[in-house]
Structures are given as C-alpha cells and as structure tokens.
Amino acid sequence: MRMNSPFRRALRYIWRIPLLIWHAVVDLPIAILLMAEPWGEKTIGGVRIDHRAVRWWSRWLLRIYGLDVRASGAQLPDPVLFVANHVSWTDIVVLHSTRMMGFVAKREIAGWPVVGWMAKKGQTIFHQRGSQESLGDVLQQMVERLREGHSVGAFPEGGTRDGRELGPFHARLFYASVEADVAVQPVALCYGTGGDAQTIVAFAKRESFAQNFWRLLGEPARTVDVIYLTPILPGEAEGRRRIAELARERIGGALHGS
C-alpha cells in the first residue's frame, strides 16, 4: 500500500486531529501561562522558563504533524541574527523547537489560527510586505532587540517559494546586524531525506495557509534537518550586501549537500 494512499491519510487525520485540538485548547494556554510574568523570566538549568515553554510547545506541534527535527551545528550565544531559507509556515515552529528567537514575519501570520497566536507570544516582529515605512520600523526594532541581547530570526528571501530553489536574499535585512555589530548565523532547513520533501511542505500554487495546514496534517512522518552553519562574524564581510551573499552561499551549499 502506498505510504500516502487516501486510506493512510484518513488514518492520520483520525488520530492527529484530536491531538491538534488538545494542543491548541490545553497545551497552548499552559505555554502562555509559563511565558507570563513573573515566572517567565526565571531560569531552570540556565534557560529561561518562557523560552523552554516556546520550545516545548513547538516540539509537540511538530510531533503531531509527524515532523522529527534533527538539529546540528554549533549555535552562537545571544545576540545573533539567524537567517534561514523559507519553505512554509512550519519554518518558524521548526526553528523555535531548537532555539528561542524573535522572528521577523509577514503581518498576515498574526491572524493565522494557533500558529499566529504563538508567534505573537514568541517575540515576533510583524512586517507589512510592500510598505517601506513598515520595513524601516521593523529594522529599527531588530536593532533594538539585538542591542538588548536578544536573538532575532529572519527569512531573507522575503517570502516562501515552491521549495524547488533558493531565492535571492534581500540585503537590506542585514542592516540590523551591521548596525548592532552582531554575528549572522545562516541556518539551512531541509525537509525529508536529502530535502526530498521541500516541495511537499512548501505552499502549492494558490494554496492558502488553511489548505497547507490541513494538507500537511495528513502527510507521512518525515525528518527535518536544521543545520546551524558557520557564522559570519562582525567585520568578516564588508557591507550588508556581501553578508547577504555569504549567508545565501552557505545555506545553498548545505541544501545541495544534504
């Protein structure tokens, strides 16, 4: 029987839907409570409780979807500007399952069920695409976060694609790392064995968030490799355009070699 036959897909929905409802109705309020003051800022084993809550909630959401995250590579300590290739809405959850960081994401995500709610609580900076004024505000917020010692995650492609290729990186985004004088660490997100599920996880043509969210819930279990690559240290590359080029080269190399 085919791994993704209609029968097998139906079976996955039967047992995953109740788990997803539980995770949204029970686990999400617990996570938000743990992130609240005054205990959210307290630490256990050197890690803040609110950061642990985000990672815990993210890991369980991915398990419900059958996504087994495997992180590799040394992660720089805060503050860092993490940049990754953008495949789907799952990217933020995947990265949050390995490391706490406040993301730069399109404003539409704030209205997405479950994921949007958690994104707001996860220090996300929302950007209105196409608005130069919004981008200016976002860049300033990024600089402030980095200077305060917090890490920020961003997707320099500016949006998702079909999963077949790595798009150009927008250099302006790297203004924040230059201004705050912090390192940039590229991260490669690789879905499936050797990246064979990139196009499956990515949004299909004209597919909405709700449609992708529902479709992926019925997909077979697969791995997700999160590869933390060699960072670009302050002063290593001259100007934000060169930083963008280096970051793209390193992510592209990791994806092609996965």
CSV table of C-alpha atoms in Angstrom, one decimal:
chain,number,residue,atom,x,y,z
A,1,MET,CA,0.0,0.0,0.0
A,2,ARG,CA,1.3,3.4,-0.9
A,3,MET,CA,2.7,5.5,2.0
A,4,ASN,CA,0.3,8.3,1.2
A,5,SER,CA,-2.7,6.5,0.0
A,6,PRO,CA,-6.1,8.0,0.8
A,7,PHE,CA,-6.7,5.3,3.4
A,8,ARG,CA,-3.4,6.0,5.2
A,9,ARG,CA,-4.0,9.8,5.0
A,10,ALA,CA,-7.5,9.3,6.5
A,11,LEU,CA,-6.0,7.3,9.4
A,12,ARG,CA,-3.5,10.0,10.1
A,13,TYR,CA,-6.3,12.6,10.3
A,14,ILE,CA,-8.3,10.4,12.7
A,15,TRP,CA,-5.6,10.3,15.3
A,16,ARG,CA,-3.9,13.6,14.6
A,17,ILE,CA,-6.9,15.9,14.7
A,18,PRO,CA,-7.8,15.2,18.4
A,19,LEU,CA,-4.1,15.7,19.3
A,20,LEU,CA,-4.1,19.0,17.5
A,21,ILE,CA,-7.2,20.2,19.2
A,22,TRP,CA,-5.8,19.2,22.6
A,23,HIS,CA,-2.6,21.0,21.8
A,24,ALA,CA,-4.5,24.2,20.9
A,25,VAL,CA,-7.0,24.1,23.7
A,26,VAL,CA,-4.9,22.7,26.6
A,27,ASP,CA,-1.2,22.9,25.8
A,28,LEU,CA,-1.2,26.4,24.3
A,29,PRO,CA,-2.8,28.1,27.4
A,30,ILE,CA,-0.3,26.3,29.6
A,31,ALA,CA,2.6,27.5,27.4
A,32,ILE,CA,1.3,31.1,27.5
A,33,LEU,CA,0.9,30.9,31.3
A,34,LEU,CA,4.5,29.7,31.7
A,35,MET,CA,5.6,32.7,29.5
A,36,ALA,CA,3.8,35.2,31.6
A,37,GLU,CA,5.4,37.4,34.3
A,38,PRO,CA,6.9,37.0,36.9
A,39,TRP,CA,8.0,33.4,36.3
A,40,GLY,CA,8.6,33.5,32.6
A,41,GLU,CA,11.9,35.3,33.1
A,42,LYS,CA,13.1,32.9,35.7
A,43,THR,CA,15.6,30.2,34.6
A,44,ILE,CA,15.8,26.4,35.0
A,45,GLY,CA,19.2,25.0,34.2
A,46,GLY,CA,20.3,28.3,32.8
A,47,VAL,CA,17.4,28.5,30.3
A,48,ARG,CA,14.5,30.9,30.8
A,49,ILE,CA,11.1,29.3,31.5
A,50,ASP,CA,9.4,31.2,28.8
A,51,HIS,CA,12.0,30.0,26.3
A,52,ARG,CA,11.5,26.5,27.4
A,53,ALA,CA,7.7,26.9,27.0
A,54,VAL,CA,8.1,28.0,23.4
A,55,ARG,CA,10.4,25.1,22.6
A,56,TRP,CA,8.1,22.6,24.3
A,57,TRP,CA,5.0,23.8,22.6
A,58,SER,CA,6.8,23.9,19.2
A,59,ARG,CA,8.2,20.4,19.5
A,60,TRP,CA,4.9,18.9,20.3
A,61,LEU,CA,3.1,20.6,17.4
A,62,LEU,CA,5.7,19.2,15.1
A,63,ARG,CA,5.3,15.7,16.5
A,64,ILE,CA,1.6,15.9,15.8
A,65,TYR,CA,2.5,16.7,12.2
A,66,GLY,CA,4.9,13.8,12.2
A,67,LEU,CA,8.0,16.1,11.8
A,68,ASP,CA,11.1,14.8,13.6
A,69,VAL,CA,13.5,17.7,14.0
A,70,ARG,CA,17.2,17.0,14.0
A,71,ALA,CA,19.4,20.0,14.8
A,72,SER,CA,23.1,20.0,14.0
A,73,GLY,CA,25.9,22.5,14.2
A,74,ALA,CA,27.1,24.8,16.9
A,75,GLN,CA,24.7,27.6,17.8
A,76,LEU,CA,26.2,31.0,18.7
A,77,PRO,CA,25.1,32.5,22.1
A,78,ASP,CA,22.8,35.5,22.1
A,79,PRO,CA,22.6,38.0,20.5
A,80,VAL,CA,22.7,36.7,16.9
A,81,LEU,CA,20.8,37.4,13.7
A,82,PHE,CA,19.8,34.0,12.5
A,83,VAL,CA,18.8,33.8,8.8
A,84,ALA,CA,17.2,30.7,7.1
A,85,ASN,CA,15.7,29.6,3.8
A,86,HIS,CA,11.9,29.9,3.8
A,87,VAL,CA,9.8,26.9,2.9
A,88,SER,CA,6.5,27.1,4.7
A,89,TRP,CA,4.7,28.3,7.9
A,90,THR,CA,6.4,25.3,9.7
A,91,ASP,CA,9.8,27.0,9.5
A,92,ILE,CA,9.1,29.3,12.5
A,93,VAL,CA,7.9,26.4,14.6
A,94,VAL,CA,10.9,24.2,13.5
A,95,LEU,CA,13.4,26.9,14.4
A,96,HIS,CA,11.6,27.6,17.7
A,97,SER,CA,11.8,24.0,18.6
A,98,THR,CA,15.6,24.2,18.6
A,99,ARG,CA,16.3,27.8,19.7
A,100,MET,CA,14.4,30.7,21.1
A,101,MET,CA,14.5,33.8,18.8
A,102,GLY,CA,12.1,36.6,17.9
A,103,PHE,CA,11.2,36.4,14.3
A,104,VAL,CA,10.5,38.9,11.5
A,105,ALA,CA,7.4,37.6,9.7
A,106,LYS,CA,4.7,39.0,7.4
A,107,ARG,CA,1.8,40.6,9.2
A,108,GLU,CA,-0.7,38.0,7.9
A,109,ILE,CA,0.8,35.4,10.2
A,110,ALA,CA,-0.6,37.2,13.2
A,111,GLY,CA,-4.1,36.2,12.1
A,112,TRP,CA,-3.4,32.5,11.5
A,113,PRO,CA,-5.1,30.1,13.9
A,114,VAL,CA,-2.8,28.6,16.6
A,115,VAL,CA,0.4,29.5,14.9
A,116,GLY,CA,-0.3,33.2,14.8
A,117,TRP,CA,-1.2,33.2,18.5
A,118,MET,CA,2.0,31.6,19.5
A,119,ALA,CA,4.0,33.8,17.1
A,120,LYS,CA,2.8,36.9,18.9
A,121,LYS,CA,3.9,35.4,22.3
A,122,GLY,CA,7.2,34.4,20.8
A,123,GLN,CA,8.5,37.9,20.3
A,124,THR,CA,7.7,38.1,16.6
A,125,ILE,CA,8.2,41.4,14.8
A,126,PHE,CA,5.4,41.7,12.1
A,127,HIS,CA,6.1,43.4,8.8
A,128,GLN,CA,3.6,44.7,6.3
A,129,ARG,CA,5.1,43.5,3.0
A,130,GLY,CA,5.4,46.2,0.3
A,131,SER,CA,5.5,49.0,2.9
A,132,GLN,CA,8.8,50.8,3.1
A,133,GLU,CA,7.6,52.6,6.3
A,134,SER,CA,6.9,49.2,7.9
A,135,LEU,CA,10.3,47.9,6.9
A,136,GLY,CA,12.0,50.8,8.4
A,137,ASP,CA,10.2,50.3,11.7
A,138,VAL,CA,11.0,46.5,11.6
A,139,LEU,CA,14.7,47.1,11.0
A,140,GLN,CA,14.8,49.6,14.0
A,141,GLN,CA,13.1,47.0,16.2
A,142,MET,CA,15.6,44.4,15.1
A,143,VAL,CA,18.5,46.6,16.0
A,144,GLU,CA,17.0,47.4,19.4
A,145,ARG,CA,16.3,43.7,20.1
A,146,LEU,CA,19.9,42.7,19.2
A,147,ARG,CA,21.4,45.5,21.2
A,148,GLU,CA,19.4,44.4,24.2
A,149,GLY,CA,21.0,41.0,23.9
A,150,HIS,CA,18.1,39.1,22.2
A,151,SER,CA,18.5,37.0,19.1
A,152,VAL,CA,16.3,37.6,16.0
A,153,GLY,CA,15.4,35.2,13.2
A,154,ALA,CA,14.6,36.2,9.7
A,155,PHE,CA,13.9,34.8,6.2
A,156,PRO,CA,15.9,37.0,3.8
A,157,GLU,CA,14.1,35.6,0.7
A,158,GLY,CA,11.2,37.8,1.8
A,159,GLY,CA,8.6,35.0,1.3
A,160,THR,CA,8.0,31.4,0.6
A,161,ARG,CA,8.5,29.8,-2.8
A,162,ASP,CA,7.7,26.4,-4.3
A,163,GLY,CA,10.5,24.6,-2.5
A,164,ARG,CA,12.5,24.0,-5.7
A,165,GLU,CA,15.1,26.8,-5.4
A,166,LEU,CA,16.7,29.2,-3.0
A,167,GLY,CA,15.6,32.7,-3.9
A,168,PRO,CA,17.8,35.9,-3.7
A,169,PHE,CA,18.5,37.3,-0.3
A,170,HIS,CA,17.4,40.9,0.4
A,171,ALA,CA,20.5,42.7,1.6
A,172,ARG,CA,18.6,45.5,3.5
A,173,LEU,CA,17.6,43.0,6.2
A,174,PHE,CA,21.2,42.7,7.2
A,175,TYR,CA,21.4,46.3,8.2
A,176,ALA,CA,20.3,45.2,11.6
A,177,SER,CA,23.4,43.0,12.2
A,178,VAL,CA,25.7,45.7,10.9
A,179,GLU,CA,24.2,48.4,13.0
A,180,ALA,CA,24.0,46.3,16.2
A,181,ASP,CA,27.5,44.8,15.4
A,182,VAL,CA,26.4,41.2,15.9
A,183,ALA,CA,27.1,38.0,14.1
A,184,VAL,CA,24.9,36.5,11.4
A,185,GLN,CA,24.4,32.7,11.6
A,186,PRO,CA,22.9,31.1,8.5
A,187,VAL,CA,20.6,28.1,9.1
A,188,ALA,CA,19.5,25.6,6.5
A,189,LEU,CA,16.1,24.0,6.8
A,190,CYS,CA,15.9,20.7,5.0
A,191,TYR,CA,12.6,18.7,4.9
A,192,GLY,CA,12.8,15.0,4.3
A,193,THR,CA,15.7,12.8,3.3
A,194,GLY,CA,18.1,14.9,1.3
A,195,GLY,CA,15.5,17.6,1.0
A,196,ASP,CA,13.1,15.4,-1.0
A,197,ALA,CA,10.1,16.9,0.8
A,198,GLN,CA,10.8,20.6,0.3
A,199,THR,CA,8.2,20.9,-2.5
A,200,ILE,CA,5.7,18.9,-0.5
A,201,VAL,CA,5.9,21.1,2.6
A,202,ALA,CA,6.0,24.3,0.6
A,203,PHE,CA,2.8,26.1,-0.4
A,204,ALA,CA,1.3,24.8,-3.6
A,205,LYS,CA,0.3,27.3,-6.2
A,206,ARG,CA,-2.6,29.4,-4.9
A,207,GLU,CA,-2.7,27.3,-1.7
A,208,SER,CA,-3.8,29.2,1.4
A,209,PHE,CA,-2.4,28.8,4.9
A,210,ALA,CA,-5.5,26.8,5.9
A,211,GLN,CA,-5.2,24.5,3.0
A,212,ASN,CA,-1.5,23.9,3.6
A,213,PHE,CA,-2.1,23.5,7.3
A,214,TRP,CA,-4.7,20.8,6.7
A,215,ARG,CA,-2.8,19.0,3.9
A,216,LEU,CA,0.4,18.7,5.9
A,217,LEU,CA,-1.6,17.2,8.8
A,218,GLY,CA,-2.2,14.2,6.6
A,219,GLU,CA,1.3,13.8,5.4
A,220,PRO,CA,3.6,10.8,6.4
A,221,ALA,CA,6.1,11.3,9.1
A,222,ARG,CA,9.4,12.7,8.0
A,223,THR,CA,12.6,14.3,9.3
A,224,VAL,CA,13.5,18.0,9.3
A,225,ASP,CA,17.2,18.8,9.4
A,226,VAL,CA,18.0,22.2,11.0
A,227,ILE,CA,21.7,22.9,10.2
A,228,TYR,CA,23.3,25.7,12.0
A,229,LEU,CA,26.1,26.8,9.7
A,230,THR,CA,29.4,28.7,10.0
A,231,PRO,CA,28.5,32.2,11.3
A,232,ILE,CA,29.5,35.5,9.6
A,233,LEU,CA,31.3,37.4,12.4
A,234,PRO,CA,31.3,41.2,12.6
A,235,GLY,CA,33.9,42.6,10.3
A,236,GLU,CA,34.3,39.4,8.3
A,237,ALA,CA,32.4,40.7,5.3
A,238,GLU,CA,32.3,44.3,4.1
A,239,GLY,CA,28.7,45.6,3.9
A,240,ARG,CA,25.3,44.1,4.2
A,241,ARG,CA,25.2,43.0,0.5
A,242,ARG,CA,28.3,40.8,0.9
A,243,ILE,CA,26.9,39.4,4.2
A,244,ALA,CA,23.7,38.5,2.3
A,245,GLU,CA,25.7,36.8,-0.4
A,246,LEU,CA,27.8,34.8,2.1
A,247,ALA,CA,24.7,33.7,4.0
A,248,ARG,CA,22.9,32.6,0.8
A,249,GLU,CA,26.0,30.7,-0.4
A,250,ARG,CA,26.3,28.8,2.9
A,251,ILE,CA,22.7,27.9,3.1
A,252,GLY,CA,22.6,26.9,-0.6
A,253,GLY,CA,25.7,24.7,-0.1
A,254,ALA,CA,24.1,22.9,2.8
A,255,LEU,CA,20.9,22.3,1.0
A,256,HIS,CA,22.6,20.9,-2.1
A,257,GLY,CA,24.9,18.7,0.1
A,258,SER,CA,22.1,17.4,2.3
